[in-house]
mmCIF file with all atom_site columns, C-alpha atoms in Angstrom:
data_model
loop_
_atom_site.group_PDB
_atom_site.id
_atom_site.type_symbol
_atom_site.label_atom_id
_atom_site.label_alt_id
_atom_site.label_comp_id
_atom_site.label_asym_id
_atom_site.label_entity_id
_atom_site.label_seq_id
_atom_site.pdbx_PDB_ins_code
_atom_site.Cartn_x
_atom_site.Cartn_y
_atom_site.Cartn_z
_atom_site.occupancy
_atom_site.B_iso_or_equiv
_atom_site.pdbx_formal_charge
_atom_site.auth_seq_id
_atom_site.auth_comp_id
_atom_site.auth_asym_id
_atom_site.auth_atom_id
_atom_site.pdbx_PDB_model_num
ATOM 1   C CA . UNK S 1 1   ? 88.370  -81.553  -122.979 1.00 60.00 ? 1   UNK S CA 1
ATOM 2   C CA . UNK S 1 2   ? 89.721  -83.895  -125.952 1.00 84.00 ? 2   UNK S CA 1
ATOM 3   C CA . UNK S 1 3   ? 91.277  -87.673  -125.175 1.00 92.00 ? 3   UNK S CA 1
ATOM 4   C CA . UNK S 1 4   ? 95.014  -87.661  -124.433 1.00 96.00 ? 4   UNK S CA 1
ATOM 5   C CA . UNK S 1 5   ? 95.298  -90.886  -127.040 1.00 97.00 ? 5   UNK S CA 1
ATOM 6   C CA . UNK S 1 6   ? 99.075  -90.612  -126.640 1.00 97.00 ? 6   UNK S CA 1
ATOM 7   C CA . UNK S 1 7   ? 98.785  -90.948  -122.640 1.00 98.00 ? 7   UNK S CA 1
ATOM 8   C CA . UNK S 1 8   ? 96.495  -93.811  -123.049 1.00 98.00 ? 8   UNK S CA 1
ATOM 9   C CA . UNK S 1 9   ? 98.800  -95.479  -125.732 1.00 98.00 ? 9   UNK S CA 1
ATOM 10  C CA . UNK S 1 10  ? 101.504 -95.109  -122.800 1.00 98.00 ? 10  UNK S CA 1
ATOM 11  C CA . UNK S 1 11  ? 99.396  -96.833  -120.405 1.00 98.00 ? 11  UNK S CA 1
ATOM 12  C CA . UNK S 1 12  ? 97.846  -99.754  -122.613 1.00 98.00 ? 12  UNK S CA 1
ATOM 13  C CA . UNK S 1 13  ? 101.974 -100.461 -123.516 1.00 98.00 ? 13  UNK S CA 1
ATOM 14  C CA . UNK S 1 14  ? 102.511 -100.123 -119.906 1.00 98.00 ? 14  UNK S CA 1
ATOM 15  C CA . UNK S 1 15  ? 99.780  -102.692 -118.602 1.00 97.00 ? 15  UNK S CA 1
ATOM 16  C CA . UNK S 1 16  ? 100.680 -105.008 -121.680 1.00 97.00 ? 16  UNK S CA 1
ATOM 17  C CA . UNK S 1 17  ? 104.254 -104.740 -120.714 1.00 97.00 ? 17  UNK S CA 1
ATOM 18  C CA . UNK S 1 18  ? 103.505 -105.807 -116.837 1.00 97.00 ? 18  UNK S CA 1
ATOM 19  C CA . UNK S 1 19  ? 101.248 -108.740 -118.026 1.00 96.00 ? 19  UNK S CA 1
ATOM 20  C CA . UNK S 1 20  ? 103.948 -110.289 -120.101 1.00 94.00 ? 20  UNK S CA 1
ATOM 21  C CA . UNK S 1 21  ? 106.983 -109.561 -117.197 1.00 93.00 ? 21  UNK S CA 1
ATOM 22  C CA . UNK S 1 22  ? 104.889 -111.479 -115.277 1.00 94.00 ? 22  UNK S CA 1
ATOM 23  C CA . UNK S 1 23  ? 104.013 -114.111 -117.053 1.00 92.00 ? 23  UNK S CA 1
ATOM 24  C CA . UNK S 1 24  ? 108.040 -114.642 -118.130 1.00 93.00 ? 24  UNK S CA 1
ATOM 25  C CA . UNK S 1 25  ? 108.675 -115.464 -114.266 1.00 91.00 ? 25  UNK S CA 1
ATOM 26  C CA . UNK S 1 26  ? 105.498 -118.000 -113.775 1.00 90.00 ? 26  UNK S CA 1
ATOM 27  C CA . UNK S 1 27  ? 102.657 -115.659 -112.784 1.00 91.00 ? 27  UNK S CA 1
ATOM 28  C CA . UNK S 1 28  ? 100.081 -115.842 -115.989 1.00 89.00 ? 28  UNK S CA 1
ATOM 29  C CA . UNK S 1 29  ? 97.571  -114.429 -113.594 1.00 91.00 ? 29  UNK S CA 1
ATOM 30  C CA . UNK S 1 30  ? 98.274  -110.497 -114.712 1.00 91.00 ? 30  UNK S CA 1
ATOM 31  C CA . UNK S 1 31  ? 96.898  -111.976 -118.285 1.00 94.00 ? 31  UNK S CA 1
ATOM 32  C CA . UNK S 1 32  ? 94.423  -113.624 -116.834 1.00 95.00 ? 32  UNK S CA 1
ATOM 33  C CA . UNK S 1 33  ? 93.002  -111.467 -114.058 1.00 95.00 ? 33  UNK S CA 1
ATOM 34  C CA . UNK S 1 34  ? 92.567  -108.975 -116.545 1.00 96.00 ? 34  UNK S CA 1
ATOM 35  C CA . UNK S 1 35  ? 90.927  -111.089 -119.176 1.00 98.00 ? 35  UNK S CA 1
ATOM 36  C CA . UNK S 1 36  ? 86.852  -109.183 -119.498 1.00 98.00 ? 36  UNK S CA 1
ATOM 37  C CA . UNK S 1 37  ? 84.092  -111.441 -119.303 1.00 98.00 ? 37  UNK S CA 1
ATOM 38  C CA . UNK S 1 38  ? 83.277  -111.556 -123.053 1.00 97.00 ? 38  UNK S CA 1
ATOM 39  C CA . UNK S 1 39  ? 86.991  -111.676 -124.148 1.00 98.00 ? 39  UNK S CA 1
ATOM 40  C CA . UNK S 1 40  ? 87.508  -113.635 -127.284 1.00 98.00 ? 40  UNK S CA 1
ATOM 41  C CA . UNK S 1 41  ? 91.134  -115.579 -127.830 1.00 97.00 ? 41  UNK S CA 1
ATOM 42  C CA . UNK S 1 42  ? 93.166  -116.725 -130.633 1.00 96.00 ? 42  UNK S CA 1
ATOM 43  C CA . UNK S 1 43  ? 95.934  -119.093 -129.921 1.00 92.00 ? 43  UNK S CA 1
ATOM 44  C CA . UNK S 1 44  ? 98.399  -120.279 -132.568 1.00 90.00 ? 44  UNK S CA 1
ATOM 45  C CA . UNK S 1 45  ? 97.580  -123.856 -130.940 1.00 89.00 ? 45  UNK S CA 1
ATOM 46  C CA . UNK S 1 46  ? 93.859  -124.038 -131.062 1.00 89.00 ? 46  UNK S CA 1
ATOM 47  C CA . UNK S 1 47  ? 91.740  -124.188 -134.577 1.00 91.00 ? 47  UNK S CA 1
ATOM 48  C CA . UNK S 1 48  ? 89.108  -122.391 -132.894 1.00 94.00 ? 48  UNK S CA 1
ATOM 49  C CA . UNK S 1 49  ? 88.244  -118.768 -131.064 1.00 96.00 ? 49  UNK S CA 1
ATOM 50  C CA . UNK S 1 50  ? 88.417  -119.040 -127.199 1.00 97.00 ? 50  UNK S CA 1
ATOM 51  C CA . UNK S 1 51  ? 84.842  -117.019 -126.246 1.00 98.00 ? 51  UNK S CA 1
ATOM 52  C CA . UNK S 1 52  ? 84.493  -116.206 -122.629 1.00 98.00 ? 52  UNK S CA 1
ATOM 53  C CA . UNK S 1 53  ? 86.996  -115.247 -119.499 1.00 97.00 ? 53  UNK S CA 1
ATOM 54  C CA . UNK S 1 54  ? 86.146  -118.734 -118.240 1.00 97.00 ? 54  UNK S CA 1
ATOM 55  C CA . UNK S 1 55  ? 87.183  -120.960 -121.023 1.00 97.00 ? 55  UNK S CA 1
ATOM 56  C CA . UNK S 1 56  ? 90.053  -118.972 -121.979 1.00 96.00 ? 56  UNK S CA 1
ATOM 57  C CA . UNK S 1 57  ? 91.717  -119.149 -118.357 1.00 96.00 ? 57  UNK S CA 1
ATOM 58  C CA . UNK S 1 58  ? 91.336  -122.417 -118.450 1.00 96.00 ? 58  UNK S CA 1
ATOM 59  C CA . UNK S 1 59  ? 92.386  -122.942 -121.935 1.00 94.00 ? 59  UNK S CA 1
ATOM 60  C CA . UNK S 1 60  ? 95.453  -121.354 -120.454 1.00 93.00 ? 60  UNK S CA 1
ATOM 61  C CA . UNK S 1 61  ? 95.746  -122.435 -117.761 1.00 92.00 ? 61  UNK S CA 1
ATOM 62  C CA . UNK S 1 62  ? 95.952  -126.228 -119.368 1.00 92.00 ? 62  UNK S CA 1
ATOM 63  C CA . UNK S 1 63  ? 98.763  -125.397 -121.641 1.00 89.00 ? 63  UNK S CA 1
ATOM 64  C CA . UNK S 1 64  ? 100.521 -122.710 -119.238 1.00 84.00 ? 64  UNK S CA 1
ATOM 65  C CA . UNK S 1 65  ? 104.201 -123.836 -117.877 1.00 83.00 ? 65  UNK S CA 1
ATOM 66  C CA . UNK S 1 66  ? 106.497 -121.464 -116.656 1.00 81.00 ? 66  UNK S CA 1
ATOM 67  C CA . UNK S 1 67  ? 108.842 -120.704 -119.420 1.00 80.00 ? 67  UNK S CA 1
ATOM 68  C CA . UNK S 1 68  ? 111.668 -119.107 -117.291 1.00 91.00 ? 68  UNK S CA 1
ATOM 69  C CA . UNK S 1 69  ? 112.245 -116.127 -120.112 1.00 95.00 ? 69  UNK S CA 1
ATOM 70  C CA . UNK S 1 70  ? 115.118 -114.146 -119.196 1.00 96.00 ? 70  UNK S CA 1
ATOM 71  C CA . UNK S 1 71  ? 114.194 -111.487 -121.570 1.00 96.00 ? 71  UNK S CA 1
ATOM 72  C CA . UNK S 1 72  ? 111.495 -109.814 -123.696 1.00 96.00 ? 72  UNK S CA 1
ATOM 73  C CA . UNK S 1 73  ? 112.053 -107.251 -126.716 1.00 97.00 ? 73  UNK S CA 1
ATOM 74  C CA . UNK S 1 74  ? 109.456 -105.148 -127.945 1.00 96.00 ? 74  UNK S CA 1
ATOM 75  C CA . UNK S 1 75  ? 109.276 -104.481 -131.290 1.00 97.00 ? 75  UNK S CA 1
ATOM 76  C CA . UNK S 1 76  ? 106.943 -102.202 -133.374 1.00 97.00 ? 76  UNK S CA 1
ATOM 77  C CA . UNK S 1 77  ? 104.043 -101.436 -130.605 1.00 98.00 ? 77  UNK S CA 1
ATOM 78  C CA . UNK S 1 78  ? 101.368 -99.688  -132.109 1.00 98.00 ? 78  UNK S CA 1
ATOM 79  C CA . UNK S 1 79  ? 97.935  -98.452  -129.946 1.00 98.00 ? 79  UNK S CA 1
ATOM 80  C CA . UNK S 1 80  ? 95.196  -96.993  -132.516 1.00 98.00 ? 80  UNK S CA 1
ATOM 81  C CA . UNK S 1 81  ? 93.065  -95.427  -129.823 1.00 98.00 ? 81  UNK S CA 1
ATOM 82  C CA . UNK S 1 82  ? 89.003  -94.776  -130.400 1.00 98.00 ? 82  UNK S CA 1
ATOM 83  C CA . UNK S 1 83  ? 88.258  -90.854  -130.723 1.00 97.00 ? 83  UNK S CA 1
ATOM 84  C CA . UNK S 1 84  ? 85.809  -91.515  -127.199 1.00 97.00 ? 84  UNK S CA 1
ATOM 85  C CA . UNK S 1 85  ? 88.990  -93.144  -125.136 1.00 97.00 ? 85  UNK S CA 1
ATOM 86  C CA . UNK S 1 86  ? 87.253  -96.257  -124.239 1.00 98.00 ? 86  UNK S CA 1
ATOM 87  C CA . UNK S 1 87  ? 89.070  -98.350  -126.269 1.00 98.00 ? 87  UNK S CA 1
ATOM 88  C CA . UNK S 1 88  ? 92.482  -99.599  -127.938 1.00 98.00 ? 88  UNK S CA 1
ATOM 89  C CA . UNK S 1 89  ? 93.810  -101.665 -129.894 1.00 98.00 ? 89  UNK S CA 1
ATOM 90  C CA . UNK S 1 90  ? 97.567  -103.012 -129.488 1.00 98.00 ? 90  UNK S CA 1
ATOM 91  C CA . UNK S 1 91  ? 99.912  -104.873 -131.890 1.00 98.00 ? 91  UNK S CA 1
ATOM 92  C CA . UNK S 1 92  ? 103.366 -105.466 -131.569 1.00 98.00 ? 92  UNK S CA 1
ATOM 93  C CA . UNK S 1 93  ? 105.974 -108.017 -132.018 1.00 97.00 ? 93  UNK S CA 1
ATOM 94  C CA . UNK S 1 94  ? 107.346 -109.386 -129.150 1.00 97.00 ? 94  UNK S CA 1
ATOM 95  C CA . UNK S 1 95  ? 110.648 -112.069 -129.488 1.00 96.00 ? 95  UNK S CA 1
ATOM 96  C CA . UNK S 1 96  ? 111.119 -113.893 -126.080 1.00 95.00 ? 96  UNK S CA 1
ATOM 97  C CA . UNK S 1 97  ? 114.456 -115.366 -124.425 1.00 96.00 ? 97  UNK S CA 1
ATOM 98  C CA . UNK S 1 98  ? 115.656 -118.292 -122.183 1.00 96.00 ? 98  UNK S CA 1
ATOM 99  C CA . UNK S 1 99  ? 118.823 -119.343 -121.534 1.00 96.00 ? 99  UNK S CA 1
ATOM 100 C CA . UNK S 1 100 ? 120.063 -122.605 -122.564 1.00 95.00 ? 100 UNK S CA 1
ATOM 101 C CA . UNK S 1 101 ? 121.584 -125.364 -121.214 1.00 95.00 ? 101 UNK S CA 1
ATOM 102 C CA . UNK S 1 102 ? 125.195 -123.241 -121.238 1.00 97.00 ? 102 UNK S CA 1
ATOM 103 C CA . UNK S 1 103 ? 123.636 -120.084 -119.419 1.00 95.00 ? 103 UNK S CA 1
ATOM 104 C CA . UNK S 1 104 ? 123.463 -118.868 -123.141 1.00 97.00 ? 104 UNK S CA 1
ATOM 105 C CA . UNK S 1 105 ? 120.287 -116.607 -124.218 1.00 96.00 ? 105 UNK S CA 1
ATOM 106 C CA . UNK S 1 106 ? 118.792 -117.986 -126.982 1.00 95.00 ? 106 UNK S CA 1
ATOM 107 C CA . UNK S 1 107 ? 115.716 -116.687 -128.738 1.00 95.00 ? 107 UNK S CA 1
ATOM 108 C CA . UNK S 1 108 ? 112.595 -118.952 -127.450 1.00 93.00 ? 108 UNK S CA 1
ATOM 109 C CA . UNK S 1 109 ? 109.854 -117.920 -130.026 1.00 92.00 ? 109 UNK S CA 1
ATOM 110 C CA . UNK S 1 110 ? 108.814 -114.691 -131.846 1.00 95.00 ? 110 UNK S CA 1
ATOM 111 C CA . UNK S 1 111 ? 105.439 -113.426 -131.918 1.00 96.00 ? 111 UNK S CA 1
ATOM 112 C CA . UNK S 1 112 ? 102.828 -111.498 -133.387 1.00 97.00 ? 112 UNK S CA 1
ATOM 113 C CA . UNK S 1 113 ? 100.454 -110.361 -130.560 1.00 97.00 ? 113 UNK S CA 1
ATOM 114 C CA . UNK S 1 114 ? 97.358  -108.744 -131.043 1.00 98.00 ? 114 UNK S CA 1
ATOM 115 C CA . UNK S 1 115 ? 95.788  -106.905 -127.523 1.00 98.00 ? 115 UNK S CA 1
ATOM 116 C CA . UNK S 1 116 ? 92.185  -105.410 -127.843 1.00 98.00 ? 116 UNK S CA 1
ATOM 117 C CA . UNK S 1 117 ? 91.794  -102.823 -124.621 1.00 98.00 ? 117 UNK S CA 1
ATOM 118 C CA . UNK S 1 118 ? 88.255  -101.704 -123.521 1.00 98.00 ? 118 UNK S CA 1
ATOM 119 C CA . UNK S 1 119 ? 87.864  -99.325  -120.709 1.00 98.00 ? 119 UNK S CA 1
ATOM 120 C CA . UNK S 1 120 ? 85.242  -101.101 -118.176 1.00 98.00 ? 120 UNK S CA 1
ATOM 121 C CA . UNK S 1 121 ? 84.241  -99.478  -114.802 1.00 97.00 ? 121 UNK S CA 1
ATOM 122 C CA . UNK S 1 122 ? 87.204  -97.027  -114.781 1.00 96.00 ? 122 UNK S CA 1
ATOM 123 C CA . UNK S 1 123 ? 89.765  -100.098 -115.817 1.00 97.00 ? 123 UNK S CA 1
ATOM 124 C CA . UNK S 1 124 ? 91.283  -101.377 -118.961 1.00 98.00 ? 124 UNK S CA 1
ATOM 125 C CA . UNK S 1 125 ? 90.492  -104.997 -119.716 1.00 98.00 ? 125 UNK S CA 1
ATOM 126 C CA . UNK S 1 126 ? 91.629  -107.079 -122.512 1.00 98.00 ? 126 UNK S CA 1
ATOM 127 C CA . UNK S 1 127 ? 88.319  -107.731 -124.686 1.00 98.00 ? 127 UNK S CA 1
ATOM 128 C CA . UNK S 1 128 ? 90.132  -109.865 -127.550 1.00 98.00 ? 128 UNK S CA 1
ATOM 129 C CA . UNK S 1 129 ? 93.253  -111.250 -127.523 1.00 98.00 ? 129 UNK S CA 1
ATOM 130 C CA . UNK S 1 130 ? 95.101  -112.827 -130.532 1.00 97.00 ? 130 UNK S CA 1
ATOM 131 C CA . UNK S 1 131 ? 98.618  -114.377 -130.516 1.00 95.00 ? 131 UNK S CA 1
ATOM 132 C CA . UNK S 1 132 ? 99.649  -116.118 -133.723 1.00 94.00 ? 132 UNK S CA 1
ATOM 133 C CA . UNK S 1 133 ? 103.902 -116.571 -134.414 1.00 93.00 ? 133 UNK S CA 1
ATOM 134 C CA . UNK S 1 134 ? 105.692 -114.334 -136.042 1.00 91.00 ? 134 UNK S CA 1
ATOM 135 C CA . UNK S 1 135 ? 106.515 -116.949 -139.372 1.00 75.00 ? 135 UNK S CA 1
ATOM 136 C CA . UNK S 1 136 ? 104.137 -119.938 -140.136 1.00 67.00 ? 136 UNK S CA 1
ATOM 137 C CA . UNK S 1 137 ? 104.505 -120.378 -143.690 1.00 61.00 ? 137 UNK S CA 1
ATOM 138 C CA . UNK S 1 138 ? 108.052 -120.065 -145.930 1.00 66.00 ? 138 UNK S CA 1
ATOM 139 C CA . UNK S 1 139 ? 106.147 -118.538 -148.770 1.00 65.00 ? 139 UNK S CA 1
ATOM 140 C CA . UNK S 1 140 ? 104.289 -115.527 -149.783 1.00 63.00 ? 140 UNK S CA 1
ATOM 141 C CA . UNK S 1 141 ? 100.874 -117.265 -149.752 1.00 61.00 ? 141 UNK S CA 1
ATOM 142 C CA . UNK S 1 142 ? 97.505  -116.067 -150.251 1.00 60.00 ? 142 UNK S CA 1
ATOM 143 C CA . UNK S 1 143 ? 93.981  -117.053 -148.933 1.00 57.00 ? 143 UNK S CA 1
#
């Protein structure tokens, strides 16, 4: 009996998806809840990697406001699953929307978003997380 990779790519997209609903209404505890003990985090903000559950909820939990996004498109999602099933890796790009001071949506921020899955007691938990936005530099710039 072989790994269904495409079935697990379906539910890591899934769970990823339900995190980031939730956190676009002011719940960043489906993130967070689901954050492993050893996870490792990369935010555009901080110079340095965010080691340990602890620290990175409340890394997140200090910058966290709701951001009242009235929509989310994903773009380009992409789950390379290991040949034993225990573990994924997801990337996508993920442009978020509020509405402005009109009613108008207006693109908040675009992203480049970075999800490493590991299966741990029978659930899938985040193990490294890395959000970075989706343009930082003008130029085609190396090292």
């Amino acid at each position: 009996m072989g790994v269904n990779k495409e079935e697990i790519s379906k539910t890591i997209l899934a769970l990823e998806k339900s995190f980031n609903e939730r956190w676009s209404v002011g719940d960043n505890r489906g993130y967070l809840d689901n954050y492993a003990e050893e996870i490792s985090y990369f935010d555009p903000i901080e110079k340095d990697l965010v080691v340990g559950r602890d620290a990175a909820v409340a890394h997140i939990e200090a910058i966290y406001s709701n951001p009242h996004i009235v929509r989310n498109e994903y773009l380009n999602p992409v789950v390379h699953v290991s040949d034993g099933g225990d573990f994924a890796v997801l990337a996508y790009n993920l442009n978020t929307y509020v509405l402005d001071y009109n009613g108008n949506e207006e693109q908040l921020r675009a992203w480049n978003a970075t999800e490493a899955y590991q299966l741990i007691d029978g659930k899938w938990r985040i193990v490294h997380s890395n959000w970075a936005f989706a343009q930082t530099a003008t130029g085609a710039i190396a090292s």
